PDB file of C-alpha atoms and ligand atoms in Angstrom:
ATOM      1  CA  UNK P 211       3.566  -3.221  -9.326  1.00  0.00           C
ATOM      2  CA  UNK P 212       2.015  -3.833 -13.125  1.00  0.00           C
ATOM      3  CA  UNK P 213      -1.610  -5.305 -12.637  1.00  0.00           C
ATOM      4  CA  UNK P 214      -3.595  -6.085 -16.004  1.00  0.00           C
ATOM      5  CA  UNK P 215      -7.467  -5.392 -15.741  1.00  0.00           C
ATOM      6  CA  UNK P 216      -9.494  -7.283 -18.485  1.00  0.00           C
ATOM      7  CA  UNK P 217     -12.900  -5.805 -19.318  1.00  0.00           C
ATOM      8  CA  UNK P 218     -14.920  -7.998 -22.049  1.00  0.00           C
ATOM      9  CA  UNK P 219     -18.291  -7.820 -23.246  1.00  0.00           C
ATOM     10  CA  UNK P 220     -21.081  -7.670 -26.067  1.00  0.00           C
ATOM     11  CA  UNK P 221     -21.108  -4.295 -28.565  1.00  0.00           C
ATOM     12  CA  UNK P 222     -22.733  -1.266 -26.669  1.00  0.00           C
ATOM     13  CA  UNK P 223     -22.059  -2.529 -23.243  1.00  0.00           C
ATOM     14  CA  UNK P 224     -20.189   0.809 -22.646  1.00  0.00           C
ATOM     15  CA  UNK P 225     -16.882  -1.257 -22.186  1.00  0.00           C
ATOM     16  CA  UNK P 226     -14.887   1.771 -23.609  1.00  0.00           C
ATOM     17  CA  UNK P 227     -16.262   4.694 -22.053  1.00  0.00           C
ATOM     18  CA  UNK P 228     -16.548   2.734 -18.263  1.00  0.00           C
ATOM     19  CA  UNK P 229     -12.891   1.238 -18.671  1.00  0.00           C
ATOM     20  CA  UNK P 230     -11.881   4.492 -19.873  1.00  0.00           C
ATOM     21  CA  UNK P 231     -12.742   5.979 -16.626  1.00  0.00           C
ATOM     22  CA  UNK P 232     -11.858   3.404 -14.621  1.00  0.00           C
ATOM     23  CA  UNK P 233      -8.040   3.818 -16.498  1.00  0.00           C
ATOM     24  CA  UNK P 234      -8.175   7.590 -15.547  1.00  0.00           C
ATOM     25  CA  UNK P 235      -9.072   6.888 -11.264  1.00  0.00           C
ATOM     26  CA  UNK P 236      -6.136   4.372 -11.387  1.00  0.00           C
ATOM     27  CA  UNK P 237      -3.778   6.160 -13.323  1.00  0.00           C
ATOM     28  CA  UNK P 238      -3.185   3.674 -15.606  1.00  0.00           C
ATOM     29  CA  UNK P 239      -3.704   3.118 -19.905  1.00  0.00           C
ATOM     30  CA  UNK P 240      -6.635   2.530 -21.425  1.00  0.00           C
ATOM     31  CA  UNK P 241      -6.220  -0.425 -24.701  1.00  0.00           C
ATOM     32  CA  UNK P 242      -8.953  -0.084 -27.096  1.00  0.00           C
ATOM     33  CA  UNK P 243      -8.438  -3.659 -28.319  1.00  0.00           C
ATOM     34  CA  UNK P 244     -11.823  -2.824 -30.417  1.00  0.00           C
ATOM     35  CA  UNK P 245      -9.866   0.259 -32.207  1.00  0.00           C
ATOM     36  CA  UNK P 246      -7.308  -2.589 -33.158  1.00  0.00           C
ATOM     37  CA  UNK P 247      -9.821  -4.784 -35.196  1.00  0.00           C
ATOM     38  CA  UNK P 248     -11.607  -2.236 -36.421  1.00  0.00           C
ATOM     39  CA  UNK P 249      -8.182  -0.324 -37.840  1.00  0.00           C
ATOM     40  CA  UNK P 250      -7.448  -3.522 -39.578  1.00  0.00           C
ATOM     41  CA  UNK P 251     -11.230  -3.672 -40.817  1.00  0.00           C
ATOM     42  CA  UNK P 252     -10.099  -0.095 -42.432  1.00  0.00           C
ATOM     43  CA  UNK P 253      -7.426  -1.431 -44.249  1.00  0.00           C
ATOM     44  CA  UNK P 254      -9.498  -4.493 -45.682  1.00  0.00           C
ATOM     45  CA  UNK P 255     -12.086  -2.148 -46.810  1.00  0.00           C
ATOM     46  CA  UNK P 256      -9.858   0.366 -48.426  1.00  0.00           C
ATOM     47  CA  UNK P 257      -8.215  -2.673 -49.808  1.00  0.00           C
ATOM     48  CA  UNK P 258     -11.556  -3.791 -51.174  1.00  0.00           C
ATOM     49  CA  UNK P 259     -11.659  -7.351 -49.913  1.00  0.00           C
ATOM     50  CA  UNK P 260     -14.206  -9.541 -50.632  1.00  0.00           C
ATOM     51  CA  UNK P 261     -15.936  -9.985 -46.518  1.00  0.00           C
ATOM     52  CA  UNK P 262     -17.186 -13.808 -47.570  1.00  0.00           C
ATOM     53  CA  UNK P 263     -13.773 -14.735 -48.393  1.00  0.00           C
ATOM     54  CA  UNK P 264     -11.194 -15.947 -45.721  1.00  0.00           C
ATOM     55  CA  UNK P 265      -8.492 -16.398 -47.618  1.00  0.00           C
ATOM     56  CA  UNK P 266      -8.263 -13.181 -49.162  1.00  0.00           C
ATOM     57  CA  UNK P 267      -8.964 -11.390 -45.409  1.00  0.00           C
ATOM     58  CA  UNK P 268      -5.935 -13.365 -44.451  1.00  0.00           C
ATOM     59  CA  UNK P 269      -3.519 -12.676 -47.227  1.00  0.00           C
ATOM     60  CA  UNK P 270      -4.741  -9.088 -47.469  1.00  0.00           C
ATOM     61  CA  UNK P 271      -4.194  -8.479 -43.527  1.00  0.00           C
ATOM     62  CA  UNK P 272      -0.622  -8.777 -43.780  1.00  0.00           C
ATOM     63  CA  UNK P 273       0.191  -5.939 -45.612  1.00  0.00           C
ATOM     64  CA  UNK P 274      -1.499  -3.800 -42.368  1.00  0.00           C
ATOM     65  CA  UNK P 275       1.031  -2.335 -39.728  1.00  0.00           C
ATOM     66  CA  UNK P 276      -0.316  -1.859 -36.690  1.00  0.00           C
ATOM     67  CA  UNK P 277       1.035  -0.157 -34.128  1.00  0.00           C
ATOM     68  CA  UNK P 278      -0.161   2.314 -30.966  1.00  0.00           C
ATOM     69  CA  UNK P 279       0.983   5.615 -29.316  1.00  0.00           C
ATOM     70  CA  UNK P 280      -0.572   7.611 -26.388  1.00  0.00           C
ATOM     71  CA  UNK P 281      -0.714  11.502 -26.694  1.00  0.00           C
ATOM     72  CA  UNK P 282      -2.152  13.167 -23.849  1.00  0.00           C
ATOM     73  CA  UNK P 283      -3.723  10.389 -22.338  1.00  0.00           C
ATOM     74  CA  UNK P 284      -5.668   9.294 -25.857  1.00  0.00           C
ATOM     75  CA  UNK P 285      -4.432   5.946 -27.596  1.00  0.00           C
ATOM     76  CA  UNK P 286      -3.716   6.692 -30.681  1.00  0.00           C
ATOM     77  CA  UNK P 287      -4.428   4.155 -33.973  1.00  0.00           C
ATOM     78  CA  UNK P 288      -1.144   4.307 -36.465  1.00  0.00           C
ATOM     79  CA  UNK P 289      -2.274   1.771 -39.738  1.00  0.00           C
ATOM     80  CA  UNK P 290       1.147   1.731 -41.560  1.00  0.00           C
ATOM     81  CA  UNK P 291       2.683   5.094 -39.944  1.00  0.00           C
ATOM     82  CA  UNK P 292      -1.302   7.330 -40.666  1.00  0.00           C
ATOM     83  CA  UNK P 293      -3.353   7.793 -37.949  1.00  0.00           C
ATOM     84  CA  UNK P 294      -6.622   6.434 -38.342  1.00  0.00           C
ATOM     85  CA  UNK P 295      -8.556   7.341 -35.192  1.00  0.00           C
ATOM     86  CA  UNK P 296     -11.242   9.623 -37.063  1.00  0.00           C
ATOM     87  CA  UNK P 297     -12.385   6.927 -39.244  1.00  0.00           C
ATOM     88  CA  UNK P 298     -12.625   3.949 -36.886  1.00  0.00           C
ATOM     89  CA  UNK P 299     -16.202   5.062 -35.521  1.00  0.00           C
ATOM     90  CA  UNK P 300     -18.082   4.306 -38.405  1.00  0.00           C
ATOM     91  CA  UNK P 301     -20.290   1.788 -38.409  1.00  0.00           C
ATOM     92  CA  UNK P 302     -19.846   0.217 -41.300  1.00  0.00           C
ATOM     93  CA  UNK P 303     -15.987  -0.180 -40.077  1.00  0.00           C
ATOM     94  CA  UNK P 304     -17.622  -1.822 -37.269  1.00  0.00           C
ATOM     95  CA  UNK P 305     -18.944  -4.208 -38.891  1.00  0.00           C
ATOM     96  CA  UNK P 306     -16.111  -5.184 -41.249  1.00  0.00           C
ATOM     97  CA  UNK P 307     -14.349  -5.498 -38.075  1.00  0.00           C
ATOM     98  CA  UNK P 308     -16.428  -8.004 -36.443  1.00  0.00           C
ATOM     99  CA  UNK P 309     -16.269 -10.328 -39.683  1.00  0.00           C
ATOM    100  CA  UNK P 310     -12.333 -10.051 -40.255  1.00  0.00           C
ATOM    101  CA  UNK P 311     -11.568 -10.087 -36.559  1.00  0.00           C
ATOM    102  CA  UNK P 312     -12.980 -13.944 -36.799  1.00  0.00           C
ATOM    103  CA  UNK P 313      -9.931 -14.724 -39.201  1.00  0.00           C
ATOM    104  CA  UNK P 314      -7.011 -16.320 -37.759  1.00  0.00           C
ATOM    105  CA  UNK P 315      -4.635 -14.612 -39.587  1.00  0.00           C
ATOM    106  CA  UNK P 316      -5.783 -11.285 -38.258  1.00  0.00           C
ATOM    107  CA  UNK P 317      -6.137 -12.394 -34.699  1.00  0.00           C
ATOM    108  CA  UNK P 318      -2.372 -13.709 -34.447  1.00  0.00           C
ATOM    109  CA  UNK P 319      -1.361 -10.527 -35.997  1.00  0.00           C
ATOM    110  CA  UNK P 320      -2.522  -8.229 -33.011  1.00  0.00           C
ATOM    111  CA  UNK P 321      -2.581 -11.046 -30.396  1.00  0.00           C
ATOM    112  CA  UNK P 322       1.290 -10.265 -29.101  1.00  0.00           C
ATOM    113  CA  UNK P 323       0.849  -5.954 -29.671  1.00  0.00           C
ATOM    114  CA  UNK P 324      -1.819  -6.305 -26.786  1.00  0.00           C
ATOM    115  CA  UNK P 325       0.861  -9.053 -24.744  1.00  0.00           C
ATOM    116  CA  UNK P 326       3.532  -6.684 -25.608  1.00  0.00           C
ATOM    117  CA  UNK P 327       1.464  -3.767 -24.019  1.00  0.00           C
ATOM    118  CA  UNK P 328      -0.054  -5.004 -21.150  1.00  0.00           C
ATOM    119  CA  UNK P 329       3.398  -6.497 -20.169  1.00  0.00           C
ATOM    120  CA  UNK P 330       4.956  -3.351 -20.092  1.00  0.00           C
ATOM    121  CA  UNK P 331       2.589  -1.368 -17.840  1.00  0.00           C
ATOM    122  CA  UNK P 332      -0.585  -1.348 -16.005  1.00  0.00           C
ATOM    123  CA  UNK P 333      -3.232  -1.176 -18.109  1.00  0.00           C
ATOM    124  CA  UNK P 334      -7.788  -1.405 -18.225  1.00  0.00           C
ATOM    125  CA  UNK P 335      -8.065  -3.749 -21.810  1.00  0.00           C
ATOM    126  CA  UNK P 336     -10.973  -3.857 -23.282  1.00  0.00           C
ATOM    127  CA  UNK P 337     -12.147  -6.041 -25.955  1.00  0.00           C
ATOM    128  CA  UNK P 338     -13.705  -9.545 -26.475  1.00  0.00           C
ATOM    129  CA  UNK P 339     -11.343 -12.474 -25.312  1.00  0.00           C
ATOM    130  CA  UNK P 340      -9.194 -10.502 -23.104  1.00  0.00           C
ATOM    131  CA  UNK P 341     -10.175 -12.209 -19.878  1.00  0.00           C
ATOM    132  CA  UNK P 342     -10.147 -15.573 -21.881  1.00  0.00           C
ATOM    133  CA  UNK P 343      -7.157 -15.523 -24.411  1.00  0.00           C
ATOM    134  CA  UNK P 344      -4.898 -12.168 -24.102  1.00  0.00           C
ATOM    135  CA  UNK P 345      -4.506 -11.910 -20.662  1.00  0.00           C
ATOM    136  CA  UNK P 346      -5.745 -15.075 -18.893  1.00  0.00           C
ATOM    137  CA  UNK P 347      -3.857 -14.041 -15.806  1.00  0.00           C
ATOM    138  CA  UNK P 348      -4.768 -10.507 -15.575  1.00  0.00           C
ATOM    139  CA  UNK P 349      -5.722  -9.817 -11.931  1.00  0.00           C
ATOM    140  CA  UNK P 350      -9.428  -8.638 -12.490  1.00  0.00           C
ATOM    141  CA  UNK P 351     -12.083  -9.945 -15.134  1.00  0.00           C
ATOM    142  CA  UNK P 352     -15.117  -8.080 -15.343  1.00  0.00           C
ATOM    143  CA  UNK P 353     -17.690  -9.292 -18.095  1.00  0.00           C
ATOM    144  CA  UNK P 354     -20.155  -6.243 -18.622  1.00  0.00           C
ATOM    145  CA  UNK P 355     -22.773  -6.807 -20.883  1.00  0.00           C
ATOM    146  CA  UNK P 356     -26.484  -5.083 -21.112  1.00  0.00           C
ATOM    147  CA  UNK P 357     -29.920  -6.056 -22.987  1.00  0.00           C
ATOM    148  CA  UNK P 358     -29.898  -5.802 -26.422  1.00  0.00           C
ATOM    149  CA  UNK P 359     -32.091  -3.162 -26.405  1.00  0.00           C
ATOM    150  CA  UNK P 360     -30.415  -1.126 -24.171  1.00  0.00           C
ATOM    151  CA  UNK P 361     -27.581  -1.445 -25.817  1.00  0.00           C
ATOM    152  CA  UNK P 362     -28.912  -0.204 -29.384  1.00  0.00           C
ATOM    153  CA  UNK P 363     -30.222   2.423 -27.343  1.00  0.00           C
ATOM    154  CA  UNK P 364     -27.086   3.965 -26.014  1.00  0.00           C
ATOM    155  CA  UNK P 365     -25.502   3.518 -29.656  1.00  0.00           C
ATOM    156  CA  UNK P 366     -28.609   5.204 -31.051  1.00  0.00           C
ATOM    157  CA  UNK P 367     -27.947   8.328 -28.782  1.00  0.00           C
ATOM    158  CA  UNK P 368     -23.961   8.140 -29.512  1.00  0.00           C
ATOM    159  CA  UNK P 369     -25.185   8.295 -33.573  1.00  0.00           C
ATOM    160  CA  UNK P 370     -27.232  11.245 -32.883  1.00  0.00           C
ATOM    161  CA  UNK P 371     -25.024  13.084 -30.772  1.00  0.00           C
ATOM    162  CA  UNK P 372     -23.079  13.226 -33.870  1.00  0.00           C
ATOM    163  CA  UNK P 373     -25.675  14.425 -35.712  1.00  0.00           C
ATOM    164  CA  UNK P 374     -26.000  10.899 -37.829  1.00  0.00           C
ATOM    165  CA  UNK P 375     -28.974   9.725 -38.937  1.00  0.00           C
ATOM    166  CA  UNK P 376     -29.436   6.174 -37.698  1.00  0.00           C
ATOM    167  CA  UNK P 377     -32.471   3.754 -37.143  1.00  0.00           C
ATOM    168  CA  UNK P 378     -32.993   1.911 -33.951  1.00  0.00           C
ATOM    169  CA  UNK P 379     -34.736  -1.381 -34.773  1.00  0.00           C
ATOM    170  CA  UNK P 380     -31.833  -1.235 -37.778  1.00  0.00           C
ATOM    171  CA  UNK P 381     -29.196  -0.898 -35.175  1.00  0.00           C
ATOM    172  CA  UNK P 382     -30.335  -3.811 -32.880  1.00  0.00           C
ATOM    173  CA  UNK P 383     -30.321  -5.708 -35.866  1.00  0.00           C
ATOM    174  CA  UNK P 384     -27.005  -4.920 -36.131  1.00  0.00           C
ATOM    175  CA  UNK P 385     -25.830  -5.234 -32.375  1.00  0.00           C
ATOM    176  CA  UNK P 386     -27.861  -8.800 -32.593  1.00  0.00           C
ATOM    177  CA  UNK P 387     -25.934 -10.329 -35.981  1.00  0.00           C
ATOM    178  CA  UNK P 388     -22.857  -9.173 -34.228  1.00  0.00           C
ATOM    179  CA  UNK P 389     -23.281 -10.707 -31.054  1.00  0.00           C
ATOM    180  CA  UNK P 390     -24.246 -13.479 -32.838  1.00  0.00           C
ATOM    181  CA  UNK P 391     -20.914 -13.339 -35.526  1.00  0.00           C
ATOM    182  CA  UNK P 392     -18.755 -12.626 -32.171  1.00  0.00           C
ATOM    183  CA  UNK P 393     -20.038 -15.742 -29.876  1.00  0.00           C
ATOM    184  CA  UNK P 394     -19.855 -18.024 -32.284  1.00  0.00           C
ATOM    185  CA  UNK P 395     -16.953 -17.989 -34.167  1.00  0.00           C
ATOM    186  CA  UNK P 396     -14.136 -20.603 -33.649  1.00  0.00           C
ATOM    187  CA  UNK P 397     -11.528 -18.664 -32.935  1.00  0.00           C
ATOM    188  CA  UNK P 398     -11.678 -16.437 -29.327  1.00  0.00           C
ATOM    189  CA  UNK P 399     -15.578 -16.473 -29.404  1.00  0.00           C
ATOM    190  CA  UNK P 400     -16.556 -13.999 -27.156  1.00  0.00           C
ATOM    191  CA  UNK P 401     -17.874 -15.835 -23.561  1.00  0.00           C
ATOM    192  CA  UNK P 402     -17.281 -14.742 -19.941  1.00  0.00           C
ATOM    193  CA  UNK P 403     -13.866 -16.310 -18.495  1.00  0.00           C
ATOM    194  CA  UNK P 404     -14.508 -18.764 -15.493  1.00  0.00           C
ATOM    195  CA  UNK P 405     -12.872 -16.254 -13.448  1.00  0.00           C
ATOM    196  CA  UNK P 406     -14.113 -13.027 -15.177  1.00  0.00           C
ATOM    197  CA  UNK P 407     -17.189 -10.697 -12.494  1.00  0.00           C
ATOM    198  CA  UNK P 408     -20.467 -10.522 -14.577  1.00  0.00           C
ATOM    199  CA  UNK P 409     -21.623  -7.074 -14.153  1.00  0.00           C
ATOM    200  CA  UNK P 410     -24.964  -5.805 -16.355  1.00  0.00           C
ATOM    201  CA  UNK P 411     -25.312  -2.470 -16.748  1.00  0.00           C
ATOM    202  CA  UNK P 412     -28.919  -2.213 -17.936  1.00  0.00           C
ATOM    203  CA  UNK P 413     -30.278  -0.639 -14.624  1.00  0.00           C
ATOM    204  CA  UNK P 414     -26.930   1.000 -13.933  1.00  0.00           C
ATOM    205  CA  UNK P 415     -25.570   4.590 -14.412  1.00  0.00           C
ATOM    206  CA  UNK P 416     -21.918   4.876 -15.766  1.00  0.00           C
ATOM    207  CA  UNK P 417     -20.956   6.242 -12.304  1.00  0.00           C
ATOM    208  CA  UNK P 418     -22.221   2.770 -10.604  1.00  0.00           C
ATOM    209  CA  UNK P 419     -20.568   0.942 -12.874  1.00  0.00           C
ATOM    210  CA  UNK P 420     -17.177   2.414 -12.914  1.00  0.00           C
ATOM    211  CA  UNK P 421     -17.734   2.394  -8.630  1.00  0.00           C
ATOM    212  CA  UNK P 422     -18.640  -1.346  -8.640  1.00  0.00           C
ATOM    213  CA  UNK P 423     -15.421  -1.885 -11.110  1.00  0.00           C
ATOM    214  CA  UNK P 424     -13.469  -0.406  -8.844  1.00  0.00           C
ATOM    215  CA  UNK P 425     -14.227  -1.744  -5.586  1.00  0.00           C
ATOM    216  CA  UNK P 426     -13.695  -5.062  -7.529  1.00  0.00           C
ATOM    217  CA  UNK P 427     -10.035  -3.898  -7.999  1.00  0.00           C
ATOM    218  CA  UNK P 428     -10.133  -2.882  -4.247  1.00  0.00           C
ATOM    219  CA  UNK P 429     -11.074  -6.233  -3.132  1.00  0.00           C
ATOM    220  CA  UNK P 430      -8.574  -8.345  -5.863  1.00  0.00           C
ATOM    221  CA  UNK P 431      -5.668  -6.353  -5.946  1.00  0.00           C
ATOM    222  CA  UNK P 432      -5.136  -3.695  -2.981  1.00  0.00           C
ATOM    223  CA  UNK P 433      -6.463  -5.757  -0.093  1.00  0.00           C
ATOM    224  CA  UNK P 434      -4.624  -8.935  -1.810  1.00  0.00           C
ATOM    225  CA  UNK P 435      -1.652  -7.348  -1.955  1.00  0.00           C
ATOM    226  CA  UNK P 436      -1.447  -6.069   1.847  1.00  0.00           C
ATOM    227  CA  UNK P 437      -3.110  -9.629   3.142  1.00  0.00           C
ATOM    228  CA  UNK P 438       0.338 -10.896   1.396  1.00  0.00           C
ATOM    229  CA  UNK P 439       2.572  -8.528   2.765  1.00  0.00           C
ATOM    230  CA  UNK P 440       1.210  -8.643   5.801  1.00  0.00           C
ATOM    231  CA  UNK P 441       1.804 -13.268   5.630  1.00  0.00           C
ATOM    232  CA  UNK P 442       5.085 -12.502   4.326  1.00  0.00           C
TER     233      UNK P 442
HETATM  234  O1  CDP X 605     -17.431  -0.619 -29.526  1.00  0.00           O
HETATM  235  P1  CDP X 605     -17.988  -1.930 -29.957  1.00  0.00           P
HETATM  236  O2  CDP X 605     -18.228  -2.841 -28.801  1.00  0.00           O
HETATM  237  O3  CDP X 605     -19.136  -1.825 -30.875  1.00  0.00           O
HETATM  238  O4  CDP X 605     -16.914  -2.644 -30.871  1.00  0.00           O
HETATM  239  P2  CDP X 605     -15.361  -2.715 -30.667  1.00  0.00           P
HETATM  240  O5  CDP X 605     -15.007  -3.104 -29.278  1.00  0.00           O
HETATM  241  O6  CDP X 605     -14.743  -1.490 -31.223  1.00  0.00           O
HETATM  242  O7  CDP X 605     -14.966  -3.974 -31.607  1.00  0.00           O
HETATM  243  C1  CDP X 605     -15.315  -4.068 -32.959  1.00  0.00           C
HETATM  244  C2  CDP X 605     -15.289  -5.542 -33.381  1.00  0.00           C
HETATM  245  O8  CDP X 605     -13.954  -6.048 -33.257  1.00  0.00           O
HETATM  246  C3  CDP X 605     -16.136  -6.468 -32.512  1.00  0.00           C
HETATM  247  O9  CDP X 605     -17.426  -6.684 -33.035  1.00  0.00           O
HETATM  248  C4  CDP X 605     -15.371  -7.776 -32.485  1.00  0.00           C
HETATM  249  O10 CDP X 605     -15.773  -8.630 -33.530  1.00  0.00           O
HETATM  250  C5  CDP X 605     -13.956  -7.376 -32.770  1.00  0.00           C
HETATM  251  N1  CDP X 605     -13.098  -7.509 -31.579  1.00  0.00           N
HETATM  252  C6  CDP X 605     -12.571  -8.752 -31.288  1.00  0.00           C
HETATM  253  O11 CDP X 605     -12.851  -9.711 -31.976  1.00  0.00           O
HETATM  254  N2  CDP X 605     -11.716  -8.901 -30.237  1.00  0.00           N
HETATM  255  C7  CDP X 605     -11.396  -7.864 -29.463  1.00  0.00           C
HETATM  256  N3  CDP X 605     -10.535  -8.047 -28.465  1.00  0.00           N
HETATM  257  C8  CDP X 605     -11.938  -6.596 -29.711  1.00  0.00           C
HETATM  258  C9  CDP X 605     -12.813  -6.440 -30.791  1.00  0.00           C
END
């Protein structure tokens, strides 16, 4: 059986690390949707786009190949054939990604590679419209978001972990304007699906969360599943 779990959230929720887990105690992929925008972001930057411009984002995009692999478990980034994982972390790719992900142009372009993927195989996608636009039949929604703060917090610690220097009223700043960019763009604004569990994470460990994601799954997919066998 192929079952499609949709994480979505705000940046810093801890979408990635908790639906990474989650992925792992299933035995199914992880899709960094998020590693998708922001490979794309790459290209525009290396490409030297103008951000304010929309047209240009749109023409430029469609030079970018984008394709995934798994290797030992990891997803792997290819942007035209190079692997691009090392550089997608930056912050400043970040941001570039939540500006050019608003575009149209670059949305349609990645819209059927995460179809395509969670069609194939059981998969934990995370990203921002998953629950709402990719997958709007995927068998559990979870909508994890966090305060602000607590969210520039964690990133704060992930900077300095690898030994960046980083500021943490600049970084809420950031998490803020991008919140802000990511809610309320036209296109696949970020919002929790009708269907989609809220869970907030500011008073929770990663271990709670990934235990309350999963006992979601429990209840929506295992005991679903034998409550139909056992009608049929
Ligand atoms: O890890 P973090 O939450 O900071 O960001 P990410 O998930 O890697 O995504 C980077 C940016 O890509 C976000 O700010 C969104 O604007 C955009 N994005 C999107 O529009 N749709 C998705 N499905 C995933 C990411």
């Amino acid at each position: 059986m192929i079952y499609n779990i949709a994480i979505d959230g705000p940046a810093g929720a801890g979408k990635s690390t908790i639906a990474k887990k989650v992925a792992r105690e299933l035995s199914c992929v992880y899709v960094d949707t998020g590693a998708m925008y922001r490979a794309m972001a790459l290209y525009l930057l290396r490409r030297n786009v103008d951000r304010e411009n929309p047209e240009e984002i749109g023409e430029v995009c469609q030079g970018a190949e984008i394709s995934i692999e798994y290797k030992n478990g990891e997803q792997i980034v290819l942007l035209n054939g190079e692997n691009v994982n090392p550089f997608l972390r930056r912050e400043e790719v970040g941001n570039m990604a939540s500006v050019s992900s608003a575009n149209p142009k670059v949305r349609e372009k990645l819209l059927d590679l995460q179809r395509k993927l969670a069609a194939s195989m059981s998969v934990v996608m995370d990203g921002r419209d998953i629950g709402t636009t990719i997958l709007p039949n995927a068998e559990v929604k979870i909508y994890l978001t966090a305060s602000s703060l607590t969210r520039a917090e964690r990133r704060y610690l992930e900077l300095q972990e690898k030994g960046l220097s980083c500021d943490l009223e600049e970084i809420r700043k950031d998490i803020e304007e991008r919140d802000s960019r990511d809610m309320n763009r036209e296109i696949s604004p970020l919002r929790q699906a009708e269907d989609a569990v809220l869970v907030d994470s500011s008073e929770m460990t990663i271990e709670e969360v990934v235990k309350c994601i999963l006992q979601i799954f429990h209840e929506k997919v295992i005991l679903s599943d034998e409550v139909g066998k056992n009608e049929g």
